[in-house]
Short mmCIF file of C-alpha atoms and ligand atoms in Angstrom, two decimals:
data_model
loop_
_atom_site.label_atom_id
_atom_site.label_comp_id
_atom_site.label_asym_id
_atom_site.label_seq_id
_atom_site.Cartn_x
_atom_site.Cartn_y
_atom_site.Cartn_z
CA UNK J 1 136.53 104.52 71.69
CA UNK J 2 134.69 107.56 71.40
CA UNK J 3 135.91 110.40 68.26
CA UNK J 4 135.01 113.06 70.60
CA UNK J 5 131.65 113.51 68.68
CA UNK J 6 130.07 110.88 70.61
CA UNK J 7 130.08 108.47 68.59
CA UNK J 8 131.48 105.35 69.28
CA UNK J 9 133.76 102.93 67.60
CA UNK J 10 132.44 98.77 68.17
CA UNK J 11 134.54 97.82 70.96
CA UNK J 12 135.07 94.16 70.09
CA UNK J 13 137.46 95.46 67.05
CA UNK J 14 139.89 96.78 69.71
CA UNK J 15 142.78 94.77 71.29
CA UNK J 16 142.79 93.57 74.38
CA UNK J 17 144.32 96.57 76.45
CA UNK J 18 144.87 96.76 80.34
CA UNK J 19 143.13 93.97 82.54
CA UNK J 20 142.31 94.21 86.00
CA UNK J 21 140.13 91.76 87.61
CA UNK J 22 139.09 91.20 91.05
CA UNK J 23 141.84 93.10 92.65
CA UNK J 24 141.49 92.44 97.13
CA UNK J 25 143.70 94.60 98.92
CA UNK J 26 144.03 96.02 102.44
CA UNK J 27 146.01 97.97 104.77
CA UNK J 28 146.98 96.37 108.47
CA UNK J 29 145.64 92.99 109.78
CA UNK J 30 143.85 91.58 112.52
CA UNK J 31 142.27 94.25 115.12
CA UNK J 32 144.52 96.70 113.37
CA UNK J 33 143.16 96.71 109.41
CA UNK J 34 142.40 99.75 107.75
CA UNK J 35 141.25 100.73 104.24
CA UNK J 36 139.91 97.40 102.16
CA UNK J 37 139.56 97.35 97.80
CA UNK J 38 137.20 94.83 97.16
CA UNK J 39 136.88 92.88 93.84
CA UNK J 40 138.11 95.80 91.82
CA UNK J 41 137.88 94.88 88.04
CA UNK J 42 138.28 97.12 84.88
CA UNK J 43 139.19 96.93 81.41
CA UNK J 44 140.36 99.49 79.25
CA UNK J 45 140.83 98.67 75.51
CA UNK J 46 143.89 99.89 73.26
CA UNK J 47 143.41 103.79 72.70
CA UNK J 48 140.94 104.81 75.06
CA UNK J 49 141.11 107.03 78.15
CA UNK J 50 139.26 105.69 80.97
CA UNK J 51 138.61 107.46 84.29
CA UNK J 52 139.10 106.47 88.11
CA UNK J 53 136.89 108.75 89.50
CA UNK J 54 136.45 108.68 93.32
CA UNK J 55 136.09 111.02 96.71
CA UNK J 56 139.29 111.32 98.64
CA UNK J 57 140.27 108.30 100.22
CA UNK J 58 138.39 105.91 98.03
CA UNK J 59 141.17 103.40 97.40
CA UNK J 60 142.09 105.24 93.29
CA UNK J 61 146.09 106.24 94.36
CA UNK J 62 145.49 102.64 95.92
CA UNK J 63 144.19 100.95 92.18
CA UNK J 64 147.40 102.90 90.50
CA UNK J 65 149.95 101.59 92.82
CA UNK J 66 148.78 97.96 92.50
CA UNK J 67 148.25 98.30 88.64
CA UNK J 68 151.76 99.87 88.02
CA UNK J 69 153.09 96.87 90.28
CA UNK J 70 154.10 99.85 93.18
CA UNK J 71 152.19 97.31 95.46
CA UNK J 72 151.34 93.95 95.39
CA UNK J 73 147.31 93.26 95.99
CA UNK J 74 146.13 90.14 98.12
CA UNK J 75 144.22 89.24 95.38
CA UNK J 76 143.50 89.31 91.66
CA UNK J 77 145.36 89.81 88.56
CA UNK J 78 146.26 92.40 86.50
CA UNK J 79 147.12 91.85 82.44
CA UNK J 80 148.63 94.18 79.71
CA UNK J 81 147.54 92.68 76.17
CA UNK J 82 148.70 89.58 76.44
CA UNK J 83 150.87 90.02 79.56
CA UNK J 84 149.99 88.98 83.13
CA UNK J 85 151.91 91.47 85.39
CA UNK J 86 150.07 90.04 88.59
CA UNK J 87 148.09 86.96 89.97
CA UNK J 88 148.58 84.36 92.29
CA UNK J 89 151.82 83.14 90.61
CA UNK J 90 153.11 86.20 88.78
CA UNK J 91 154.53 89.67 90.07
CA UNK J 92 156.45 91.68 87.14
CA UNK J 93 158.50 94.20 89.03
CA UNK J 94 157.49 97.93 88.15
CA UNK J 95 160.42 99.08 86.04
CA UNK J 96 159.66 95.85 83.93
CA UNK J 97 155.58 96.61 83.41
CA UNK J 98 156.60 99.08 80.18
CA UNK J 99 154.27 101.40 82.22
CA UNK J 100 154.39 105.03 82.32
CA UNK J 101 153.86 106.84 85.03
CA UNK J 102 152.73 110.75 85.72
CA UNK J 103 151.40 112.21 89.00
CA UNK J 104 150.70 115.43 90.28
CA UNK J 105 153.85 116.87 91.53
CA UNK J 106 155.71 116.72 87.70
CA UNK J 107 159.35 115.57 89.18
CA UNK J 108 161.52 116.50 86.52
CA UNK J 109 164.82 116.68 87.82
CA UNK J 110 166.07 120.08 88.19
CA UNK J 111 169.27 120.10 87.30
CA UNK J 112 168.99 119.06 84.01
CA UNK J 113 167.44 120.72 80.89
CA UNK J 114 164.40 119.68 79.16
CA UNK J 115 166.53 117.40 76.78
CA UNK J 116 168.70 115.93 79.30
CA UNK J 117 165.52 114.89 81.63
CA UNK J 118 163.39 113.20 77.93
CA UNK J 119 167.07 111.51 76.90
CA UNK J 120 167.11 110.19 80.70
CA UNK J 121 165.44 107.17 79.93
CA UNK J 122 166.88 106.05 76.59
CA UNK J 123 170.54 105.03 77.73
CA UNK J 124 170.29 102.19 76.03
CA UNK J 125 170.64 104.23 72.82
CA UNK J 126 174.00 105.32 70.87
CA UNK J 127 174.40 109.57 71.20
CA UNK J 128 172.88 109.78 67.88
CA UNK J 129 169.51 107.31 67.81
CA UNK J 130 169.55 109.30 71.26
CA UNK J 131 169.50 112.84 70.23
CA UNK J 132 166.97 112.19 67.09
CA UNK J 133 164.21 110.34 69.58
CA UNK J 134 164.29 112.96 72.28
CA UNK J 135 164.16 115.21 69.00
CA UNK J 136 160.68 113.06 67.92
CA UNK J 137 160.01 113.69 71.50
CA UNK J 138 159.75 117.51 71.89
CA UNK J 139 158.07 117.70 68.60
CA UNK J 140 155.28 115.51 69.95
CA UNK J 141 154.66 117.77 72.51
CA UNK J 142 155.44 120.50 71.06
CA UNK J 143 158.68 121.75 73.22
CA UNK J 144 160.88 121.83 70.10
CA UNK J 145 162.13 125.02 71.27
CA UNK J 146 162.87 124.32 75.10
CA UNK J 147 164.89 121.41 74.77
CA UNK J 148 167.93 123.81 76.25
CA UNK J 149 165.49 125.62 79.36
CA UNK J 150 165.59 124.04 82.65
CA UNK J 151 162.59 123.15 84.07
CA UNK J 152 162.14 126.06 86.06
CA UNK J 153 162.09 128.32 83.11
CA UNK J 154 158.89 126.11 81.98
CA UNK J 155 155.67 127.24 82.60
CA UNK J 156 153.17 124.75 84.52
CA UNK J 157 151.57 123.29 81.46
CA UNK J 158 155.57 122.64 79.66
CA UNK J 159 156.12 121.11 82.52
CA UNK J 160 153.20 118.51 82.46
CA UNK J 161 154.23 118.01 78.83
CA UNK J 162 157.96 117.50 79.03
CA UNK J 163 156.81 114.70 81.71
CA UNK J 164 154.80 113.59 79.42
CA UNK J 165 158.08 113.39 76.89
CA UNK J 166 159.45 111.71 79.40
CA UNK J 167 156.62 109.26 80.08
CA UNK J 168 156.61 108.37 76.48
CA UNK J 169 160.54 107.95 75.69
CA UNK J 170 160.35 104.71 77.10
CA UNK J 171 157.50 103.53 74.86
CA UNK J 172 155.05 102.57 77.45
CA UNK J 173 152.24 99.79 76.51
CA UNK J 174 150.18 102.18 79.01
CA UNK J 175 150.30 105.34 81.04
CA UNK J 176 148.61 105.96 84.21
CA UNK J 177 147.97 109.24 85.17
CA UNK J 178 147.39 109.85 89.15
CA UNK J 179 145.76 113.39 89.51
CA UNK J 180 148.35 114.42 86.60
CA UNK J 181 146.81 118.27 86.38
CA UNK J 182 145.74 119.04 89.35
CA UNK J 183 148.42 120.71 89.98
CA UNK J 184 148.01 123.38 87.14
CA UNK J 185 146.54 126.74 87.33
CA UNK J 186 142.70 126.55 86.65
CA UNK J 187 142.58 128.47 83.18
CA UNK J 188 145.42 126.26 81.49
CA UNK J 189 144.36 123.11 83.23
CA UNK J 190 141.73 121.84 80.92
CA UNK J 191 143.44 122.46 77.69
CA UNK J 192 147.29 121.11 79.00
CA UNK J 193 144.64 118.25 79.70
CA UNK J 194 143.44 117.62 76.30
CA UNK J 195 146.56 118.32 74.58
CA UNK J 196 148.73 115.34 76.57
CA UNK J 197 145.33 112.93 75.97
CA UNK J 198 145.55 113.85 72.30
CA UNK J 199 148.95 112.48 72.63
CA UNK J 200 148.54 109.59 74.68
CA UNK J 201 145.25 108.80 72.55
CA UNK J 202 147.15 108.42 69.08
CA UNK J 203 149.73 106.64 70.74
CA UNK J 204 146.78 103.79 71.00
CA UNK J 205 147.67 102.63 74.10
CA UNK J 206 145.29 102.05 77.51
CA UNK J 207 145.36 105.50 79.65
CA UNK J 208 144.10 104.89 83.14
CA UNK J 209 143.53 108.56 84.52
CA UNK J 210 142.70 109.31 88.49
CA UNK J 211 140.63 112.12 89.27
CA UNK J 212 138.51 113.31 92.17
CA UNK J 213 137.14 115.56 89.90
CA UNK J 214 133.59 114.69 88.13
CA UNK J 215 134.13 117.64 85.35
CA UNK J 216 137.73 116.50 84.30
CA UNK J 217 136.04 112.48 83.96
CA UNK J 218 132.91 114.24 81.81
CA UNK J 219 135.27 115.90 79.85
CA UNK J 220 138.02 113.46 78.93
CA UNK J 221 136.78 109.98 79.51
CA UNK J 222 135.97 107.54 76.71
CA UNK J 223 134.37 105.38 80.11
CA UNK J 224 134.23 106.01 83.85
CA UNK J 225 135.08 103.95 86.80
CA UNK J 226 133.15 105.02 89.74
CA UNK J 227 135.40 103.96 92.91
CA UNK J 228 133.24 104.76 96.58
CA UNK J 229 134.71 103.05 99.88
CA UNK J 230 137.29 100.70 98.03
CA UNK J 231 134.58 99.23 95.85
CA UNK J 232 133.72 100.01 92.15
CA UNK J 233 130.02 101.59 92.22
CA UNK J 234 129.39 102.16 88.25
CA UNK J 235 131.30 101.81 85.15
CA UNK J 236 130.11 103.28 82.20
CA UNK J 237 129.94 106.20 79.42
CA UNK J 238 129.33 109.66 80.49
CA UNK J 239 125.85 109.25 78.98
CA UNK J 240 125.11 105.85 80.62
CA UNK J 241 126.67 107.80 84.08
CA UNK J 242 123.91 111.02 83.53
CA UNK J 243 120.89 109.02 82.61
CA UNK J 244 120.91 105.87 84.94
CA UNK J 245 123.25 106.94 88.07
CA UNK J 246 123.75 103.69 90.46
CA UNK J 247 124.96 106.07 93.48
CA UNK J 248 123.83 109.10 95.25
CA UNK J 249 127.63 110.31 94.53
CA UNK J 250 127.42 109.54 90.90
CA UNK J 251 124.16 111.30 90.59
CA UNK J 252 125.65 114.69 92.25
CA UNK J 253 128.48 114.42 89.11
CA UNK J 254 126.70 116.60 87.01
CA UNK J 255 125.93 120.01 89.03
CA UNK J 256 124.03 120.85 91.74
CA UNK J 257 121.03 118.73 93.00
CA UNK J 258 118.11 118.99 95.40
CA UNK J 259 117.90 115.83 97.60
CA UNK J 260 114.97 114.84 99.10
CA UNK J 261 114.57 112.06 102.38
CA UNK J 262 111.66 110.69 103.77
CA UNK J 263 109.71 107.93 103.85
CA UNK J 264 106.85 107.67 100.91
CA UNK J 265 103.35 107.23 102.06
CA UNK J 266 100.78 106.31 99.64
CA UNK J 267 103.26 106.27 96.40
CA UNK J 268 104.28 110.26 96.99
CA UNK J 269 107.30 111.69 99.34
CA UNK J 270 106.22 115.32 101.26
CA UNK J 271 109.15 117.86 99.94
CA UNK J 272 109.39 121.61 100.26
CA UNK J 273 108.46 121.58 96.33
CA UNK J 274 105.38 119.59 96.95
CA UNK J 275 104.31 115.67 97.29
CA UNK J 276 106.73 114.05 94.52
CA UNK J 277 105.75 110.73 92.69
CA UNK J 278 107.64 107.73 94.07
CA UNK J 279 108.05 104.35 92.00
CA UNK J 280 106.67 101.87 94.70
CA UNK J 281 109.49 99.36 93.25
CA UNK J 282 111.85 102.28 95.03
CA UNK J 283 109.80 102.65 98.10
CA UNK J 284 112.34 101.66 101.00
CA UNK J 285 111.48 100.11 104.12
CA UNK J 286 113.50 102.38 105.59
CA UNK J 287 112.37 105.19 103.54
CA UNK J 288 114.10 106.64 100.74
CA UNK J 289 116.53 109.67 99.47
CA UNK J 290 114.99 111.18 96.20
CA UNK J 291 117.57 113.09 93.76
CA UNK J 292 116.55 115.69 91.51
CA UNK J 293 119.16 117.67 89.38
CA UNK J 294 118.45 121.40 89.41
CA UNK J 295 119.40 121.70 85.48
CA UNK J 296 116.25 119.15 85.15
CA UNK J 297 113.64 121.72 86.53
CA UNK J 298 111.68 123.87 84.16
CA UNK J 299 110.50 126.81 85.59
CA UNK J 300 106.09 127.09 84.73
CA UNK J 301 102.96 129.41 85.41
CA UNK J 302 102.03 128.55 89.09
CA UNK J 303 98.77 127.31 88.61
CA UNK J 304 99.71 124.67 85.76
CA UNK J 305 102.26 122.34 87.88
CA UNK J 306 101.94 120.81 92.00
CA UNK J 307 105.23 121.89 92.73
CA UNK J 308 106.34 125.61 93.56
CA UNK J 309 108.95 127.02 95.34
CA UNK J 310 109.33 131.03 96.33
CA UNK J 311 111.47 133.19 94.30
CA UNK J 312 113.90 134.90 96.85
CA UNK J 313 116.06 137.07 94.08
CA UNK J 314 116.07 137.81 90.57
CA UNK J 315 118.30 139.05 88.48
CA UNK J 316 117.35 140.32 84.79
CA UNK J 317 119.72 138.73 82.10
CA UNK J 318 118.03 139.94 79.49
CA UNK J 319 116.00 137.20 77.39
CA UNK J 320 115.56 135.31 80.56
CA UNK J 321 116.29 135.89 84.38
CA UNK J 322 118.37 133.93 86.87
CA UNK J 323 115.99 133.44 90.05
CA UNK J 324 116.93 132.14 93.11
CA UNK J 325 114.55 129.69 94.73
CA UNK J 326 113.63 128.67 98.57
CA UNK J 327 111.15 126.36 99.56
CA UNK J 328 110.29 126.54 103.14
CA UNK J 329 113.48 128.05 104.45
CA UNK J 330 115.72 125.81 102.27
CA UNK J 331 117.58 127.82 99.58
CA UNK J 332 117.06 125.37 96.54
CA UNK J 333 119.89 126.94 93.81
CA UNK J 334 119.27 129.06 90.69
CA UNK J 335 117.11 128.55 87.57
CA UNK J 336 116.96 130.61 84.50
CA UNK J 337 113.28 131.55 83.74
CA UNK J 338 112.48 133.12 80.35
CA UNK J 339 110.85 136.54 80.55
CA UNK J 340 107.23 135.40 79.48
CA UNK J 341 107.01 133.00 82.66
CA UNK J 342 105.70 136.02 85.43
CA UNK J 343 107.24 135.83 88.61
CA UNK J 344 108.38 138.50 91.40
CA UNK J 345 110.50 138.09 94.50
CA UNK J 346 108.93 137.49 97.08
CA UNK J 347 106.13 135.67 95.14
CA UNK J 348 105.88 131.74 94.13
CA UNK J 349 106.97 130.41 90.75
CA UNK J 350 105.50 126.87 89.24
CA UNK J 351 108.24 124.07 88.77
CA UNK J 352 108.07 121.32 86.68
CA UNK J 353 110.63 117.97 85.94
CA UNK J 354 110.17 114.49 84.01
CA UNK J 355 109.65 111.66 85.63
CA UNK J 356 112.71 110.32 84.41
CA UNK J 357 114.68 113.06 86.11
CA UNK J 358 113.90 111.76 89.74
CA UNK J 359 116.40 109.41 90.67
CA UNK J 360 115.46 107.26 94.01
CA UNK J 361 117.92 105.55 96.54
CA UNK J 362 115.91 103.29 98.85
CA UNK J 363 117.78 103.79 102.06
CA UNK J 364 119.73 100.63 104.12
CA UNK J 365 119.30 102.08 107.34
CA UNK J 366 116.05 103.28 109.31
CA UNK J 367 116.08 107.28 109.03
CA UNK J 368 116.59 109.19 111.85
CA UNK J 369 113.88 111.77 113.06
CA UNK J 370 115.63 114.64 111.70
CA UNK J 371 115.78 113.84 108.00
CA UNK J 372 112.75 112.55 107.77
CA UNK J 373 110.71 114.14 104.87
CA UNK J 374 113.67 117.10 104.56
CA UNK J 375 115.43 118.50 102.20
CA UNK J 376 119.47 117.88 102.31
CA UNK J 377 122.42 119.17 100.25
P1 LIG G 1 142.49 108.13 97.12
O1 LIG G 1 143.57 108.06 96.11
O2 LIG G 1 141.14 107.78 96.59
O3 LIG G 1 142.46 109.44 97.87
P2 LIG G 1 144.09 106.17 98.55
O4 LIG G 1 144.14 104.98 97.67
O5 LIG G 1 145.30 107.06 98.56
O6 LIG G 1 142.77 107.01 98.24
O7 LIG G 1 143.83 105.71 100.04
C1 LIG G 1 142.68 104.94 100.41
C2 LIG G 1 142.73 104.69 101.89
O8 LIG G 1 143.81 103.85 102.20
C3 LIG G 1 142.89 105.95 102.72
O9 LIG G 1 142.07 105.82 103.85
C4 LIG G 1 144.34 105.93 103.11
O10 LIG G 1 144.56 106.58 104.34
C5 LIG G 1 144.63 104.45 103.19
N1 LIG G 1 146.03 104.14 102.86
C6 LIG G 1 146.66 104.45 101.71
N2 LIG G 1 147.93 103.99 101.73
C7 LIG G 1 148.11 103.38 102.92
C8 LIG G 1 149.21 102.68 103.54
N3 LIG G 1 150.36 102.54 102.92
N4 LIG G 1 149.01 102.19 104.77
C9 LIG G 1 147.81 102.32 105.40
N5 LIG G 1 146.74 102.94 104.88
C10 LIG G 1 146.89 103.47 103.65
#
């Protein structure tokens, strides 16, 4: 588990959390099937956050459902501590899994207050052990105050919390959050976010949060579980994600990119920037698509580096300028270039990158005409 400074705790001290190992699943049968998971597997340990991270329609609300038992998967098994919830020969029925839920739309019910909605799921308490634990509650999440409102008098990010009360009153062994804040206004979004993970972090239980959202994953996730066509891609830390991606998709995570296709002739690919280096261990039969993150280039004098592209606007920021570069009719993004490295629009500017900051996707397919050697976004 990470302490949020980056550095890690050994992982082989922590207890054995949520399980989920090669979990098969699809939609319709015969001529008719749809949407496939294959061999899903994941492990999250006792008090970390871990992050489902996927495009739309990648099988994640799919993962959820068959983890909290909404579903039953063709295949696989999933585990809490010491628990098996699903296999072959075992289905635990949801409301048994000691699994809370959140999603997106908050579903408090209306009609009762704050209190009444946190107290909903703790009949089996007298009035009194009641009243003190949805007390405990509240305080938790700070909603001392509102136990009386109704949720409409809540603002977005009460909301999320008192859900979260509500989440919590039942003393889940996990919580699964499906897309839990993407419902919330972009300025109070990230820090309702941190607040409930606090929570759900010193509880020291396995959070399993689904996002299609790269930035929410790179902020919050102790590990993330890439998820592309029903199949996990990459699992790993945000730092193991940035330095080695497995996927073009998991390479775009971390801001814009340029994104190069061709096919390599003599160990170089022809781009707009200039004939880039290409490992010949990465040199596709079918050519390849090069990635090249556009925080990773350094702007430099023209005549020290092969590569240039043409400055199309500038605009002073003091210290340094944002320019905007082109390279043969493709508009490339923005760089900042400090004020000693000359450059006018109009004119060409030098650009330089590390090796390491190429990544290379040997293509599966033969390139058609139209790519070949371009630049793509
Ligand atoms: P995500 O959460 O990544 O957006 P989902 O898991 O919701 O993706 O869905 C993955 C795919 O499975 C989608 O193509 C979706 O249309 C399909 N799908 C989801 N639920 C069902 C269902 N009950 N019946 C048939 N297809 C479904």
């Amino acid at each position: 588990m990470s302490d949020r400074t980056g550095c890690r705790a050994p992982r082989a001290v922590l207890a054995p959390g949520l399980k989920v190992e090669h979990i098969g699943h699809h939609y319709g049968s015969g001529r008719r099937r749809g949407f496939a998971l294959h061999d899903v597997s994941l492990q999250i340990p006792q008090g970390e956050v871990h992050c489902l991270l996927g495009p739309s329609g990648s099988g994640k609300s799919t993962v959820l459902r068959l983890i909290a038992g909404l579903e039953r998967p063709h295949a696989g098994l999933v585990a809490l501590g010491d628990r098996t919830l699903t296999s072959d020969v075992t289905f635990v029925p949801p409301e048994r899994r000691s699994m809370g839920l959140m999603f997106q739309d908050v579903a408090l019910f209306p009609h009762m207050t704050v209190a009444k909605n946190v107290a909903f799921g703790l009949k089996a308490l007298d009035t009194s052990a009641r009243d003190r634990r949805v007390a405990e509650l509240l305080a938790l999440v700070e909603l001392s105050g509102h136990a009386e409102k109704f949720p409409h008098e809540l603002s977005g990010g009460e909301q999320q919390r008192a859900a979260l009360a509500r989440a919590l009153a039942a003393e889940p062994r996990a919580v699964l959050l499906d897309e839990a804040f993407s419902a919330l206004d972009p300025s109070l979004r990230g820090e309702v976010r941190s607040s409930v993970l606090a929570i759900l972090r010193a509880a020291r239980i396995p959070v399993l949060m689904v996002t299609h959202d790269p930035d929410e994953a790179i902020a919050e996730a102790d590990r993330i579980h890439v998820i592309e066509d029903g199949r996990i891609t990459q699992s790993g830390t945000v730092g193991e994600l940035y330095r080695a991606p497995a996927t073009r998709f998991v390479a775009g995570f971390f801001g814009p990119v340029l994104r190069f296709s061709g096919h390599p002739e003599k160990g170089h690919l022809a781009t707009p920037i200039g004939a880039i280096p290409i490992p010949v261990a990465s040199d596709g039969r079918h050519g390849v698509d090069v990635i090249l993150r556009t925080r990773d280039l350094t702007p430099v004098a023209l005549d020290s580096s092969p590569w240039k592209a043409t400055v199309l606007a500038c605009r002073d920021l003091g210290d340094r300028c944002r320019v905007e570069l082109a390279a043969q009719g493709n508009r490339l993004g923005d760089i900042h270039v400090p004020e000693q490295i000359s450059h006018r629009v109009g004119g060409e500017i030098g650009l330089s990158f590390a090796p390491d900051a190429l990544f290379v996707f040997p293509h599966p397919v033969a390139l058609n005409d139209s790519r070949k050697a371009g630049i793509s976004r």
